[in-house]
Short mmCIF file of C-alpha atoms and ligand atoms in Angstrom, two decimals:
data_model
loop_
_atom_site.label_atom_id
_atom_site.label_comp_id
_atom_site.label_asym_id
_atom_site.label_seq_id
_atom_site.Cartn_x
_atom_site.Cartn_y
_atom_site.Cartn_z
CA UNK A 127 -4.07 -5.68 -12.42
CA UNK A 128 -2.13 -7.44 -15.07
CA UNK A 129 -0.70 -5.15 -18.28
CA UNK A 130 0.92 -6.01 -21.28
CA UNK A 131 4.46 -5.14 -22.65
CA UNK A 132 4.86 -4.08 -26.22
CA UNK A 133 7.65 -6.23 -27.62
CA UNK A 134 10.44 -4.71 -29.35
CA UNK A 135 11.65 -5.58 -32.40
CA UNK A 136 14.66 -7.49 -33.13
CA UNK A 137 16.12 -9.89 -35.88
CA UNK A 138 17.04 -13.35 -35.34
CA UNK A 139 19.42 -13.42 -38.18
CA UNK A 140 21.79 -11.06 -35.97
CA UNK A 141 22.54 -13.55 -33.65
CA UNK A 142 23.70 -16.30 -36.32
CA UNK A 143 27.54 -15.49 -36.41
CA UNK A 144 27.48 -15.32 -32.57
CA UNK A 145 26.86 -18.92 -31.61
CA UNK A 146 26.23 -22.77 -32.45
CA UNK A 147 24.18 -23.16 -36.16
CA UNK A 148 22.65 -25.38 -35.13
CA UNK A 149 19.68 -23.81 -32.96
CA UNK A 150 18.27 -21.90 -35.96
CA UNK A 151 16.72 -25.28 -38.10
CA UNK A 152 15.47 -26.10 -34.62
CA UNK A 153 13.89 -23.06 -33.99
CA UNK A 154 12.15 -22.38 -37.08
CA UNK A 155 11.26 -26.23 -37.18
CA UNK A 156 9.42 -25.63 -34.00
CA UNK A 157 7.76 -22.15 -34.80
CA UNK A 158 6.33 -23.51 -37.85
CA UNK A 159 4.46 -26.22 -35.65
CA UNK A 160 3.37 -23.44 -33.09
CA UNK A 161 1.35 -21.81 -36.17
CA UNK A 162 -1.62 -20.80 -34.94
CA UNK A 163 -1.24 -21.54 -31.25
CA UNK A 164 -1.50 -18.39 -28.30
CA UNK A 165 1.47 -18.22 -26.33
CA UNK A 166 1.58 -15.78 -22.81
CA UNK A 167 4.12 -15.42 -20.14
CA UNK A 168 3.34 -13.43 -17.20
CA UNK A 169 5.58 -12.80 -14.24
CA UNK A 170 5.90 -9.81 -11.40
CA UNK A 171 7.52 -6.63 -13.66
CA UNK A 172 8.74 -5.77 -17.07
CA UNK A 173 12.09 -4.36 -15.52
CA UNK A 174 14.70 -5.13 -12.96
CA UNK A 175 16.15 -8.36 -12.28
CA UNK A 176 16.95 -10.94 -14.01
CA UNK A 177 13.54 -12.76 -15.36
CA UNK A 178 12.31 -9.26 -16.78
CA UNK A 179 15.86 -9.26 -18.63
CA UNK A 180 15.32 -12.91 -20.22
CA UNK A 181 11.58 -11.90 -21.36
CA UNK A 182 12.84 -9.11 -22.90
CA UNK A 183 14.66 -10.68 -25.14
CA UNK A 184 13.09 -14.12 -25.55
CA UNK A 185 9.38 -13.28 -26.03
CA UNK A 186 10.19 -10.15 -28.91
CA UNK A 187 12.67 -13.04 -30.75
CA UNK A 188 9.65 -15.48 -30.54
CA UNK A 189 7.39 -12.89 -32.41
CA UNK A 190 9.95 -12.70 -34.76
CA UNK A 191 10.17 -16.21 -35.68
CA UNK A 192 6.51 -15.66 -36.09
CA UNK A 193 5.39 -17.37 -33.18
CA UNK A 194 1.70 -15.57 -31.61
CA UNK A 195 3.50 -14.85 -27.94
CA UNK A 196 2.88 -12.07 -25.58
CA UNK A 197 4.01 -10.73 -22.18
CA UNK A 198 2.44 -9.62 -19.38
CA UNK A 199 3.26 -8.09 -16.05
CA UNK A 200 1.25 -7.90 -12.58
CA UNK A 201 1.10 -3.99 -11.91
CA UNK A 202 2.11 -2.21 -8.98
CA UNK A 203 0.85 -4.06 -5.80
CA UNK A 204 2.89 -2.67 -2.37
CA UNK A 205 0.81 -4.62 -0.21
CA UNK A 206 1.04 -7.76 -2.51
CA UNK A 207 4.77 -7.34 -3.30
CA UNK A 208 5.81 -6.90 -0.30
CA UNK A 209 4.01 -10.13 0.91
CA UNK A 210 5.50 -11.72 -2.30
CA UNK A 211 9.02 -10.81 -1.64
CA UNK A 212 8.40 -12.45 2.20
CA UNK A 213 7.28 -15.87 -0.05
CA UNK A 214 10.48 -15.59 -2.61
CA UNK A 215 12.42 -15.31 0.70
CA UNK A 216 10.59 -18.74 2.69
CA UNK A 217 10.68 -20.66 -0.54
CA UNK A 218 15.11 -19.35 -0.74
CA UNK A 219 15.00 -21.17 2.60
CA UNK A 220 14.17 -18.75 4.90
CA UNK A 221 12.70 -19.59 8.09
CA UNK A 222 8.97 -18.92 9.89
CA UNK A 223 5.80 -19.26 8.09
CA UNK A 224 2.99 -17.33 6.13
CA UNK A 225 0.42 -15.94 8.79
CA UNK A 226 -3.53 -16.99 8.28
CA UNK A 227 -4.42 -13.28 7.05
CA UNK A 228 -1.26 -13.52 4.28
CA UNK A 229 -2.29 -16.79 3.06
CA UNK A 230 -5.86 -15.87 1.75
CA UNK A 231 -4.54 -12.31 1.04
CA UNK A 232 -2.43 -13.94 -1.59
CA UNK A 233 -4.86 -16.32 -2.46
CA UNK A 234 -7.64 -13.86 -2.97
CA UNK A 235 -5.27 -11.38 -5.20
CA UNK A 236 -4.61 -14.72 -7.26
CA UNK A 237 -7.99 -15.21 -7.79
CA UNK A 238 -8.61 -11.77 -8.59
CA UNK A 239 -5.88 -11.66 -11.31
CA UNK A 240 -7.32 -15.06 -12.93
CA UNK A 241 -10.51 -13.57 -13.49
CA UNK A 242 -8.48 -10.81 -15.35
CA UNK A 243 -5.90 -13.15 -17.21
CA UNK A 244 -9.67 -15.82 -18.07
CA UNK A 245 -10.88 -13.49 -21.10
CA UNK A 246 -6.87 -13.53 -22.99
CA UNK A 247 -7.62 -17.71 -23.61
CA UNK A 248 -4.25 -18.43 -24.85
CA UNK A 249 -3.45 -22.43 -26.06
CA UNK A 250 -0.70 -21.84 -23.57
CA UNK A 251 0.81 -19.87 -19.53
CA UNK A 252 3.55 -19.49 -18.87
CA UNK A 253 3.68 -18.38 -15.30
CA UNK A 254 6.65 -17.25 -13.55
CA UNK A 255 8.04 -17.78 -9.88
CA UNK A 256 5.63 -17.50 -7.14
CA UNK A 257 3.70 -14.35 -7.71
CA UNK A 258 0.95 -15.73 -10.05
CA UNK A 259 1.86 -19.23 -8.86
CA UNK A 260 -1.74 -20.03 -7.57
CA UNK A 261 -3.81 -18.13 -10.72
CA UNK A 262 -3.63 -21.44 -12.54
CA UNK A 263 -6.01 -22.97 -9.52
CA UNK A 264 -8.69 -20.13 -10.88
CA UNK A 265 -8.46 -20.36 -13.72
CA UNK A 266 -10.77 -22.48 -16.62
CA UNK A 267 -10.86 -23.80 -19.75
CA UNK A 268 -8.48 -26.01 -21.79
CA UNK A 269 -5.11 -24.74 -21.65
CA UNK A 270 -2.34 -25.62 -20.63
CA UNK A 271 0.25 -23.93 -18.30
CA UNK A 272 3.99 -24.11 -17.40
CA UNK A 273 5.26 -22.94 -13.91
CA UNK A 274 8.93 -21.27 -14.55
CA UNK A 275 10.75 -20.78 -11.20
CA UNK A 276 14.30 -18.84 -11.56
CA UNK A 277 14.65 -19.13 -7.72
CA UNK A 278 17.26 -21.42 -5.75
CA UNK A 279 14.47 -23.91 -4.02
CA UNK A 280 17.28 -26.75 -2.99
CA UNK A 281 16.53 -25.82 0.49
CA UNK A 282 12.57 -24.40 0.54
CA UNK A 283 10.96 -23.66 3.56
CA UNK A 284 8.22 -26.81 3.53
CA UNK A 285 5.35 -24.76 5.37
CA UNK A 286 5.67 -22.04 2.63
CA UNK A 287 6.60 -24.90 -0.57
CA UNK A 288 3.85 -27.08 1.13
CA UNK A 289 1.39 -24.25 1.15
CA UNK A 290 2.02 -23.52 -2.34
CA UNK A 291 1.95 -27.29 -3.57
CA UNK A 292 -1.95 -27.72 -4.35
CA UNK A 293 -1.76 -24.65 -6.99
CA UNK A 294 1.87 -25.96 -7.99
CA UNK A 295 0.34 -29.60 -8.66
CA UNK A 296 -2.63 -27.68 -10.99
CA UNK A 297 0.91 -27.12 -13.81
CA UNK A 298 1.42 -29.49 -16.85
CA UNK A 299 5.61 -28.80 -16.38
CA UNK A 300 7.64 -26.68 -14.16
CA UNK A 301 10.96 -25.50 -15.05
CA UNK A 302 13.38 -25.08 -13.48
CA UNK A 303 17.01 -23.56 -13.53
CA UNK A 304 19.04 -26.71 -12.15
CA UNK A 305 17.92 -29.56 -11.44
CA UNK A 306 18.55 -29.62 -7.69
CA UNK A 307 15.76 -26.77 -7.35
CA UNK A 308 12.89 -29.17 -8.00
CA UNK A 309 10.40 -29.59 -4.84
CA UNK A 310 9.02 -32.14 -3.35
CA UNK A 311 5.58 -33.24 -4.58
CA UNK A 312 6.23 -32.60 -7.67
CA UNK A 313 6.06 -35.09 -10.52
CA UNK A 314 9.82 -35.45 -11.96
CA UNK A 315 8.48 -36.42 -15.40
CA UNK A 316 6.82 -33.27 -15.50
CA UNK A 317 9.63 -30.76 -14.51
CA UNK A 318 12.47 -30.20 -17.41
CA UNK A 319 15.81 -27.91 -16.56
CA UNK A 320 16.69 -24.82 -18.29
CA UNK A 321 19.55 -22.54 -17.72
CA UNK A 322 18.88 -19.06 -18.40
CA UNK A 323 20.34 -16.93 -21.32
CA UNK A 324 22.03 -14.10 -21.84
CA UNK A 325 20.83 -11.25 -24.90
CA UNK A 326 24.70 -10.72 -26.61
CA UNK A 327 22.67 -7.93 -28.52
CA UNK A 328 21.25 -6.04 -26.08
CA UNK A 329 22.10 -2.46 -24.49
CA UNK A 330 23.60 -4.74 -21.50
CA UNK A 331 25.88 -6.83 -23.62
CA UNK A 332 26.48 -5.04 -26.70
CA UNK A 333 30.42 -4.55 -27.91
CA UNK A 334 31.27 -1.41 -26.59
CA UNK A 335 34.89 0.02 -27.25
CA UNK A 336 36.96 1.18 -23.55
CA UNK A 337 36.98 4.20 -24.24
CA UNK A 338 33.39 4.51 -24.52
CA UNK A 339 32.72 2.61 -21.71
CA UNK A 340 35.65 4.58 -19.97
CA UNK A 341 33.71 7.65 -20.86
CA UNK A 342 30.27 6.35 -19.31
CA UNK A 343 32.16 5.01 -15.97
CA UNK A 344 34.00 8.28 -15.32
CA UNK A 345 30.42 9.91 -14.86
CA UNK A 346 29.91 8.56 -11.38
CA UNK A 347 32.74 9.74 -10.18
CA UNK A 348 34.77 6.53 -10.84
CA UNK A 349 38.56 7.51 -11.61
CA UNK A 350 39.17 5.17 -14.52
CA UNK A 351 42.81 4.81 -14.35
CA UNK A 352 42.45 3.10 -11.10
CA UNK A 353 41.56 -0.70 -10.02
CA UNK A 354 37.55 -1.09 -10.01
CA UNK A 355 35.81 -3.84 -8.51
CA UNK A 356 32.03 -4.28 -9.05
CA UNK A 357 28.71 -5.90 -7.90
CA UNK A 358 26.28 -5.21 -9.82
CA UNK A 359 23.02 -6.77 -8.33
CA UNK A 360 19.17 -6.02 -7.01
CA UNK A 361 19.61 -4.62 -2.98
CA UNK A 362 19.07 -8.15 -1.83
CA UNK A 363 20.28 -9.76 1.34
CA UNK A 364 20.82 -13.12 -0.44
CA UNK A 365 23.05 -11.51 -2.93
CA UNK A 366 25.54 -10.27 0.30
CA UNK A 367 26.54 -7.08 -0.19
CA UNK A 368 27.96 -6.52 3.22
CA UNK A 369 30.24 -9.26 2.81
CA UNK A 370 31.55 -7.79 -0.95
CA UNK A 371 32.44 -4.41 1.22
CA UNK A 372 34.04 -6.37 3.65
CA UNK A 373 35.99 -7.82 1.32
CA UNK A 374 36.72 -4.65 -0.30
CA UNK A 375 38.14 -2.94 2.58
CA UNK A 376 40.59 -6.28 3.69
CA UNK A 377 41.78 -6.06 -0.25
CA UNK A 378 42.60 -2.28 0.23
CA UNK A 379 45.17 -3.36 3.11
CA UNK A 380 47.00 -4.46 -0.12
CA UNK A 381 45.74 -1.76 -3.12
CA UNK A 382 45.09 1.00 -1.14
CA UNK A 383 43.72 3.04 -4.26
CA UNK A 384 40.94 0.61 -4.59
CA UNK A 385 37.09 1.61 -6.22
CA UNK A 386 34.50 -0.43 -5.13
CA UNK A 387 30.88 -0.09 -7.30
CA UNK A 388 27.89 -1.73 -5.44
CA UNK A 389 25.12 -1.16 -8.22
CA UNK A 390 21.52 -2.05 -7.83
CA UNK A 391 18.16 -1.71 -8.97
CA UNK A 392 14.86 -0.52 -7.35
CA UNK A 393 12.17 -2.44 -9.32
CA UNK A 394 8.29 -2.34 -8.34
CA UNK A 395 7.97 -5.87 -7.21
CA UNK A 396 11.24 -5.67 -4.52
CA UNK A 397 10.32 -3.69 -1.58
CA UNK A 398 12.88 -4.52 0.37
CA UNK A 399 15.53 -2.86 -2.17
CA UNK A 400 15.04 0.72 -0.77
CA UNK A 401 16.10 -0.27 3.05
CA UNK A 402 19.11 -2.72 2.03
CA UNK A 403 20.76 0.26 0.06
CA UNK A 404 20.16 2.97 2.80
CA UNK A 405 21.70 0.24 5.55
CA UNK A 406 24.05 -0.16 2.77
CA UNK A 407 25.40 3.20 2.42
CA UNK A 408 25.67 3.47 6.71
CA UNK A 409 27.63 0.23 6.21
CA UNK A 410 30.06 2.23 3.56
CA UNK A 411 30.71 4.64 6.25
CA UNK A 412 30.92 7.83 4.25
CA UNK A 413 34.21 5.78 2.22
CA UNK A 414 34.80 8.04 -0.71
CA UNK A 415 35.86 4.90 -2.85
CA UNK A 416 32.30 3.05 -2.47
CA UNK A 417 29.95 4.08 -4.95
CA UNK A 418 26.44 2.63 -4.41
CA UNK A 419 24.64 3.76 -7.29
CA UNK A 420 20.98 2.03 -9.40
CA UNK A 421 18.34 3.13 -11.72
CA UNK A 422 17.68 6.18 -10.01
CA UNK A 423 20.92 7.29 -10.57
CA UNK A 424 21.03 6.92 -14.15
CA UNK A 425 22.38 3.29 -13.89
CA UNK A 426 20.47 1.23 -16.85
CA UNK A 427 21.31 -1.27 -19.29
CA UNK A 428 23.88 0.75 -21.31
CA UNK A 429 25.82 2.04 -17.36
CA UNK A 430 25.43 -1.63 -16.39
CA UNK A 431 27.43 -2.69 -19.34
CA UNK A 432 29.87 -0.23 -19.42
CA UNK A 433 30.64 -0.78 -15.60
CA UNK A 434 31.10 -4.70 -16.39
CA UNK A 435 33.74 -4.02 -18.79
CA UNK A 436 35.55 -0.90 -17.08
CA UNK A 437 35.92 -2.98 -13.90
CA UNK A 438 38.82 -5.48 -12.96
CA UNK A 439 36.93 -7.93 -11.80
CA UNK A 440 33.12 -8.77 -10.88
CA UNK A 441 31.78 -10.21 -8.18
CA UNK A 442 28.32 -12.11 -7.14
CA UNK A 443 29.17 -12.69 -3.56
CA UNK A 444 25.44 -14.39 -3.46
CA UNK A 445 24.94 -16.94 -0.65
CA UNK A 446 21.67 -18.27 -2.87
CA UNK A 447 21.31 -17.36 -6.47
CA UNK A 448 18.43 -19.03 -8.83
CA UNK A 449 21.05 -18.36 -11.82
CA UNK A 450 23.16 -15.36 -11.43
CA UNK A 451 22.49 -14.01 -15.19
CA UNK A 452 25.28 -11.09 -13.78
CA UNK A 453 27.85 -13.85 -13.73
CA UNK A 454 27.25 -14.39 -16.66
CA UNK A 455 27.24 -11.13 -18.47
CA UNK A 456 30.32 -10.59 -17.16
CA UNK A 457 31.93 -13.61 -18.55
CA UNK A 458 30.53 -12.45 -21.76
CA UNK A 459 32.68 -9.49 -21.43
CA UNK A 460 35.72 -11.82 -20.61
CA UNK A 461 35.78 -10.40 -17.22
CA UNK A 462 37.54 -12.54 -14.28
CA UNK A 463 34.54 -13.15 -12.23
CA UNK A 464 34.73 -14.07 -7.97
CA UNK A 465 31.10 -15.39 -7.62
CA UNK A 466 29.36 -17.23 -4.38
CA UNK A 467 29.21 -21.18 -3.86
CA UNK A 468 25.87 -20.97 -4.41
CA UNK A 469 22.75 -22.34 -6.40
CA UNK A 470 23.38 -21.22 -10.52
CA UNK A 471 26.56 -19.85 -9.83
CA UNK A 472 28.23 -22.66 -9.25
CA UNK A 473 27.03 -24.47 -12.85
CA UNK A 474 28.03 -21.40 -14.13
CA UNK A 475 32.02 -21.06 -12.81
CA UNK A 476 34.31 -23.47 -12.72
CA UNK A 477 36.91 -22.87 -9.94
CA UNK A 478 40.35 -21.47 -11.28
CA UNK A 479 39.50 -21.84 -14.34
CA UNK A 480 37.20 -19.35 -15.95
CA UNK A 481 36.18 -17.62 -12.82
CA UNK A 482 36.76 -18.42 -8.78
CA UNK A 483 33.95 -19.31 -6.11
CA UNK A 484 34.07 -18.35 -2.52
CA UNK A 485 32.60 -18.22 0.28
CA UNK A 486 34.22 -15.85 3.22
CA UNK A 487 35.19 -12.89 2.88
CA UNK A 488 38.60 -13.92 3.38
CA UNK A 489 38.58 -16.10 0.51
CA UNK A 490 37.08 -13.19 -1.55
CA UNK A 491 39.73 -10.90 -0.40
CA UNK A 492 42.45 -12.84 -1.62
CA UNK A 493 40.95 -13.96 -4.75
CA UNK A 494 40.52 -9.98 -5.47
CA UNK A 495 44.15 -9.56 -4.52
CA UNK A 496 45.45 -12.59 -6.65
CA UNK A 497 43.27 -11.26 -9.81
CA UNK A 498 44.46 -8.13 -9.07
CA UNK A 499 48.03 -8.83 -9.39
CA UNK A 500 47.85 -11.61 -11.83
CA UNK A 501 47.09 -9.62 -14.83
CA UNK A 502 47.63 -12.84 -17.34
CA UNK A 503 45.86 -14.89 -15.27
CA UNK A 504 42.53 -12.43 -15.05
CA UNK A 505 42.56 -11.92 -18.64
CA UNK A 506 43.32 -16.26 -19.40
CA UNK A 507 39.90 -16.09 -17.19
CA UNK A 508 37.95 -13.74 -18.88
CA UNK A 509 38.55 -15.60 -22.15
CA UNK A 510 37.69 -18.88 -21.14
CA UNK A 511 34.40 -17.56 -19.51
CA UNK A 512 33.13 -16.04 -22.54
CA UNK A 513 33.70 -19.04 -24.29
CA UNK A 514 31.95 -20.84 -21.52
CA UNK A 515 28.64 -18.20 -22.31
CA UNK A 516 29.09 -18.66 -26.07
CA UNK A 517 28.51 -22.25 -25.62
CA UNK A 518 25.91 -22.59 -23.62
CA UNK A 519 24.52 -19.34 -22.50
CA UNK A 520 23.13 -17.22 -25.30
CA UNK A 521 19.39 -16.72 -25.91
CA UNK A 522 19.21 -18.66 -29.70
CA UNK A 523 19.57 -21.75 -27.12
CA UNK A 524 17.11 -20.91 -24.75
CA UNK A 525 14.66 -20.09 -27.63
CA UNK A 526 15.41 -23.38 -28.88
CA UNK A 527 14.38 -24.80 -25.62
CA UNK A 528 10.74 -23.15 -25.12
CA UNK A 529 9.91 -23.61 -28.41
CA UNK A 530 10.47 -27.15 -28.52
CA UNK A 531 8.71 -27.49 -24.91
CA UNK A 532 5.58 -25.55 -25.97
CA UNK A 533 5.66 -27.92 -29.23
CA UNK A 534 6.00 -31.12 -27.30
CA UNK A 535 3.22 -30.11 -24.48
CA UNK A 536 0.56 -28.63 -27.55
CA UNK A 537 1.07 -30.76 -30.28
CA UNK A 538 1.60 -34.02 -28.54
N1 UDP B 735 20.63 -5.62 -13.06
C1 UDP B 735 20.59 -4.36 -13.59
N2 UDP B 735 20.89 -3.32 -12.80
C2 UDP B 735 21.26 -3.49 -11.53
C3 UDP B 735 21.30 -4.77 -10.98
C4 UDP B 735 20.96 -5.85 -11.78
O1 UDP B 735 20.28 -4.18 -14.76
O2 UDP B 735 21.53 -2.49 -10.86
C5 UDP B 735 20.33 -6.76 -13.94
C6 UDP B 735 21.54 -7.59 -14.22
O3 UDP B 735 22.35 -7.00 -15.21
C7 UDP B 735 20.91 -8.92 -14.62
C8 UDP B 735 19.66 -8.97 -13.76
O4 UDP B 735 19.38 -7.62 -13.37
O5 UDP B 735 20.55 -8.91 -15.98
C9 UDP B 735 19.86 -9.79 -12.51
O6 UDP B 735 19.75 -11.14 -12.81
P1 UDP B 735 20.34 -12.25 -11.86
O7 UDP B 735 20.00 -13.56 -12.45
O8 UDP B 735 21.79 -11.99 -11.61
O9 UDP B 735 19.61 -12.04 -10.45
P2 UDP B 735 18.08 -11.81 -10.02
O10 UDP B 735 17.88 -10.34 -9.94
O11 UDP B 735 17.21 -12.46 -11.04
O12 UDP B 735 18.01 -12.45 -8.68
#
């Protein structure tokens, strides 16, 4: 039920001329005092989205700074993820409840998975977002355990959150993305904030020269030399993209040769992906200048990059986002970026000045026409968003931050 991920291998030292000193004293400071102590994380998959992309960075750079951390994933469950994807939706805020039959269904695959995840015995979990939420309830012995939640819970559904609280109060910490996100019940002294992180090293952010990224762009039919616009985010109906075509098409009134690239990913653990890109292409209405392209396409890490930095601009028209690591990956690149008023996103840009938030489609409209005719002021953008993810965005920080956590809950 649960399988491990062999880590790759990657050097800490690389990252050193990227970002702040400081972190590395820190973070060998704290992996000497881990000596000895098991560290696991286990969350839904090992790829797609964004807490698969954070793990598979942060847990490989904590074996290299010789800390004993693994990674596991919860294997291929339709029944279970699809019930799992109806919770990450309630506990977004949608409305309704969890039936009888779904609650011990959920429940009961919990318990089965402890009895699985009892023999590892590690000093320390670290469970993320709601899938394994409740395993800690089965579980025995003396560890201790860390709920992570990357969703946007300012505005929970209660019956789902309230449901969930008994298992949720069984946690040592929680953390969360932004403070707002914490839930009710939940002891404040025991949750601690953490902005995700972005890998600069990594097949998705690596430097990559235009042309090469020109090159890699022009293979999906994408005519290079004209103005691209991009989302690049899981099929999702929080993430709106209805409302980023719609926006498209009311921008093309002004540049009529327009590209619009809706890319997104079909990971194990989101069965709703699969129908949101099929409505999605109806929705495009056979428009020649709307690619919708993912994984199956031959869309991974190295596309994804490539498409951040060929396009004009990038959007995250979310309407709730936990983080939005996509905003930031594409500041990174020192791309303008027209992102959502919502959840992480709005931590992330500051308005008119290293990126723009919105809300209607109008507003995203014009925003895509201003960037679009404002050369100076897309590319004054750009630059001040990267320096907004050098500063506080890169994974040496985030490192810093478990580390330092794990040492404060097992050593104190
Ligand atoms: N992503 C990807 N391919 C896609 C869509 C998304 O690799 O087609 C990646 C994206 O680059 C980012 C992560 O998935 O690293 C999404 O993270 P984010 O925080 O934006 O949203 P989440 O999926 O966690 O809701």
């Amino acid at each position: 039920m649960i399988k491990e991920v062999e880590l790759r291998k990657c050097e800490i030292a690389q990252y050193r001329n990227l970002t702040e000193s400081t972190h590395y004293d820190e973070i060998y400071e704290y992996a000497a005092k881990l000596k000895g102590k098991k560290i696991i994380h286990l969350n839904a998959t090992s790829s797609g989205g964004g807490v698969a992309e954070i793990l598979n960075t942060l847990v490989p750079l904590m074996d290299c700074v010789k800390v004993n951390a693994r990674w596991f994933y919860i294997e291929k469950n339709s029944k279970f993820f699809h019930l799992t994807k109806e919770i990450h939706n309630f506990l977004q805020g949608k409305k309704g409840d969890l039936t009888k039959e779904e609650k011990n269904f959920f429940l009961e695959t919990n318990k089965e998975m402890a009895k699985e995840m009892q023999s590892l015995k590690p000093d320390l979990w670290i469970l993320h977002d709601p899938q394994p939420v409740a395993t800690q309830g089965f579980l025995s012995g003396s560890h201790k355990a860390i709920w992570r939640s990357h969703i946007d819970t300012s505005k929970t559904n209660r019956k789902v959150w309230n449901f969930l609280l008994p298992y949720l109060k069984k946690y040592d910490l929680y953390i969360f993305s932004m403070r707002r996100y914490i839930g009710e019940g939940l002891e404040y002294k025991k949750t601690r904030i953490f902005p995700p992180a972005i890998d600069p090293l990594n097949q998705k952010n690596v430097e990559m020269d235009r042309s090469s990224a020109k090159k890699i762009v022009g293979k999906f039919g994408i005519d290079t030399e004209r103005p691209l616009i991009s989302q690049i985010s899981r099929f999702d109906p929080w993430k709106d993209p209805w409302g980023v075509i719609d926006a498209y098409r009311v921008a093309k009134n002004k540049f009529p040769n327009l590209q619009l690239a809706l890319i997104g990913v079909f990971s194990l653990d989101d069965p709703q992906a699969q129908k949101i890109a099929s409505e999605l292409i109806k929705y495009s209405n056979k428009d020649k200048n709307i690619h919708i392209l993912s994984n199956k396409d031959g869309v991974h890490a190295l596309e994804v990059n490539a498409f951040q930095r060929v396009s004009d601009i990038v959007i995250q028209k979310s309407i709730k986002e936990g983080f939005g690591m996509t905003v930031t990956e594409a500041m990174w690149k020192e791309k303008p970026v027209i992102g959502g008023r919502a959840g992480g996103i709005l931590e992330q840009i500051e308005d008119g000045v290293n990126g723009f938030l919105v809300t209607t489609v109008q507003e995203t409209a014009d925003r895509i026409v201003q960037l679009l005719e404002d050369e100076n002021l897309a590319k004054r953008m750009g630059q001040k968003g990267k320096e907004t993810v050098r500063k506080k965005y890169l994974i040496p920080r985030l490192l810093r931050d478990h580390l330092k956590l794990y040492d404060e809950i097992l050593n104190s």
